Each structure stands twice: as C-alpha cells, then as structure tokens.
C-alpha cells in the first residue's frame, strides 16, 4: 500500500486505513517498541468500531493543515509523546481500567 494516497487526508476507506495502520504499527514495533508494551483487550461495549472526520471546515475557516502528512512518522512521534509523558495520562488510565475490571470488561 502506498502511503502517498493518505498524505494530509482523512478521506480513506476504513478497510484501507485499518490495514495501513496495522502495517505501519507492525513495522514501528519491530524498530523501536518492545512487543511486551502492548496489551490487547476485548472490544468494550459502547465503543465505536470506526472513527472518521471531515476536516474541510477546519481547513477553510481556520486555515488548519495537518502537522504530519506521513502517517508512520506521525504515529512514531505520537507513541514517543505518550512514552515521554506518562505522568500526564497514567493515573487516568489506571482509574479507567479499574472501572472496566469492576464490570468484568
């Protein structure tokens, strides 16, 4: 799959996006991330299976442009940010996981 078809755009099919994300993440995991850092969980009730946005209004009215147009680079930087800023999200994650555990989810 050619990542150029995704540059700066959210207008891709769900199937293509999901496959591209899996391939990019798989490549990234092999390069920089320990496989043990991932915990696969069951889908939780109430969670959307797919997300999509239309950025037209942000582009036209606010002049917004995406910071990243290369998906793999954006994904790598996002993961690095979460690794470097665990104090920002770790407590919240623990609270949420505790609530799911109480509901046997």
Coordinates of C-alpha atoms in Angstrom, one line a residue:
X1 CA 0.0 0.0 0.0
X2 CA 1.3 3.4 -0.9
X3 CA 1.2 5.9 1.9
X4 CA 1.1 8.8 -0.5
X5 CA -2.6 8.2 -1.0
X6 CA -3.1 9.2 2.7
X7 CA -1.0 12.3 2.9
X8 CA -2.9 15.1 4.7
X9 CA -6.2 13.4 4.2
X10 CA -8.8 11.6 6.2
X11 CA -10.8 10.5 3.2
X12 CA -9.8 6.9 3.0
X13 CA -11.8 3.7 3.3
X14 CA -12.0 2.2 6.8
X15 CA -10.5 -1.1 5.4
X16 CA -7.6 0.6 3.8
X17 CA -6.9 2.8 6.9
X18 CA -7.0 -0.2 9.3
X19 CA -4.7 -2.2 7.2
X20 CA -2.3 0.7 6.7
X21 CA -2.2 1.4 10.4
X22 CA -1.6 -2.3 11.2
X23 CA 1.3 -2.4 8.7
X24 CA 2.8 0.9 10.0
X25 CA 2.5 -0.1 13.6
X26 CA 3.9 -3.6 12.9
X27 CA 7.0 -2.0 11.3
X28 CA 7.4 0.5 14.1
X29 CA 7.1 -2.1 16.8
X30 CA 9.9 -4.1 15.2
X31 CA 12.1 -1.0 15.0
X32 CA 11.5 0.9 18.3
X33 CA 9.0 -0.7 20.6
X34 CA 9.1 -3.8 22.8
X35 CA 6.2 -6.1 21.8
X36 CA 5.5 -6.6 25.5
X37 CA 4.5 -2.9 25.8
X38 CA 1.1 -3.8 24.2
X39 CA -1.8 -5.4 25.9
X40 CA -4.6 -6.5 23.6
X41 CA -8.1 -6.2 25.1
X42 CA -11.6 -7.2 24.1
X43 CA -13.8 -4.7 22.5
X44 CA -15.8 -2.8 25.1
X45 CA -19.5 -2.2 24.8
X46 CA -20.3 1.3 23.7
X47 CA -17.1 1.8 21.8
X48 CA -17.4 2.9 18.2
X49 CA -15.8 0.5 15.8
X50 CA -14.7 3.2 13.4
X51 CA -13.9 7.0 13.6
X52 CA -13.8 9.5 10.8
X53 CA -13.8 13.2 10.4
X54 CA -14.2 15.8 7.7
X55 CA -11.5 18.4 8.1
X56 CA -12.9 20.7 5.4
X57 CA -14.3 23.3 7.8
X58 CA -11.1 23.5 9.8
X59 CA -9.0 23.9 6.6
X60 CA -11.3 26.5 5.0
X61 CA -12.3 28.6 8.1
X62 CA -9.2 28.3 10.3
X63 CA -6.5 27.6 7.7
X64 CA -5.6 24.4 9.5
X65 CA -3.2 22.0 7.9
X66 CA -2.1 18.7 9.4
X67 CA 1.3 18.7 11.2
X68 CA 2.0 15.3 9.8
X69 CA 1.4 14.1 6.3
X70 CA 3.5 11.0 6.7
X71 CA 1.4 8.5 8.8
X72 CA 4.3 6.4 10.0
X73 CA 6.2 9.5 11.3
X74 CA 3.1 10.9 13.0
X75 CA 2.4 7.5 14.6
X76 CA 6.0 7.2 15.8
X77 CA 6.0 10.7 17.3
X78 CA 2.6 10.1 19.0
X79 CA 3.9 6.9 20.6
X80 CA 7.1 8.7 21.7
X81 CA 5.0 11.5 23.2
X82 CA 3.0 9.1 25.3
X83 CA 6.2 7.3 26.4
X84 CA 7.7 10.6 27.4
X85 CA 4.6 12.0 29.2
X86 CA 3.3 9.1 31.2
X87 CA 2.7 11.3 34.2
X88 CA 0.1 13.1 32.2
X89 CA -2.0 10.0 31.4
X90 CA -1.0 7.1 33.7
X91 CA -3.3 7.9 36.7
X92 CA -6.4 8.4 34.5
X93 CA -5.6 5.1 32.6
X94 CA -5.4 3.2 35.9
X95 CA -8.7 4.6 37.1
X96 CA -10.5 3.7 33.8
X97 CA -9.0 0.2 33.8
X98 CA -10.2 -0.3 37.4
X99 CA -13.7 0.6 36.4
X100 CA -13.7 -1.8 33.5
X101 CA -12.3 -4.5 35.7
X102 CA -15.2 -4.0 38.2
X103 CA -17.6 -4.6 35.3
X104 CA -15.7 -7.7 34.2
X105 CA -14.7 -6.0 31.0

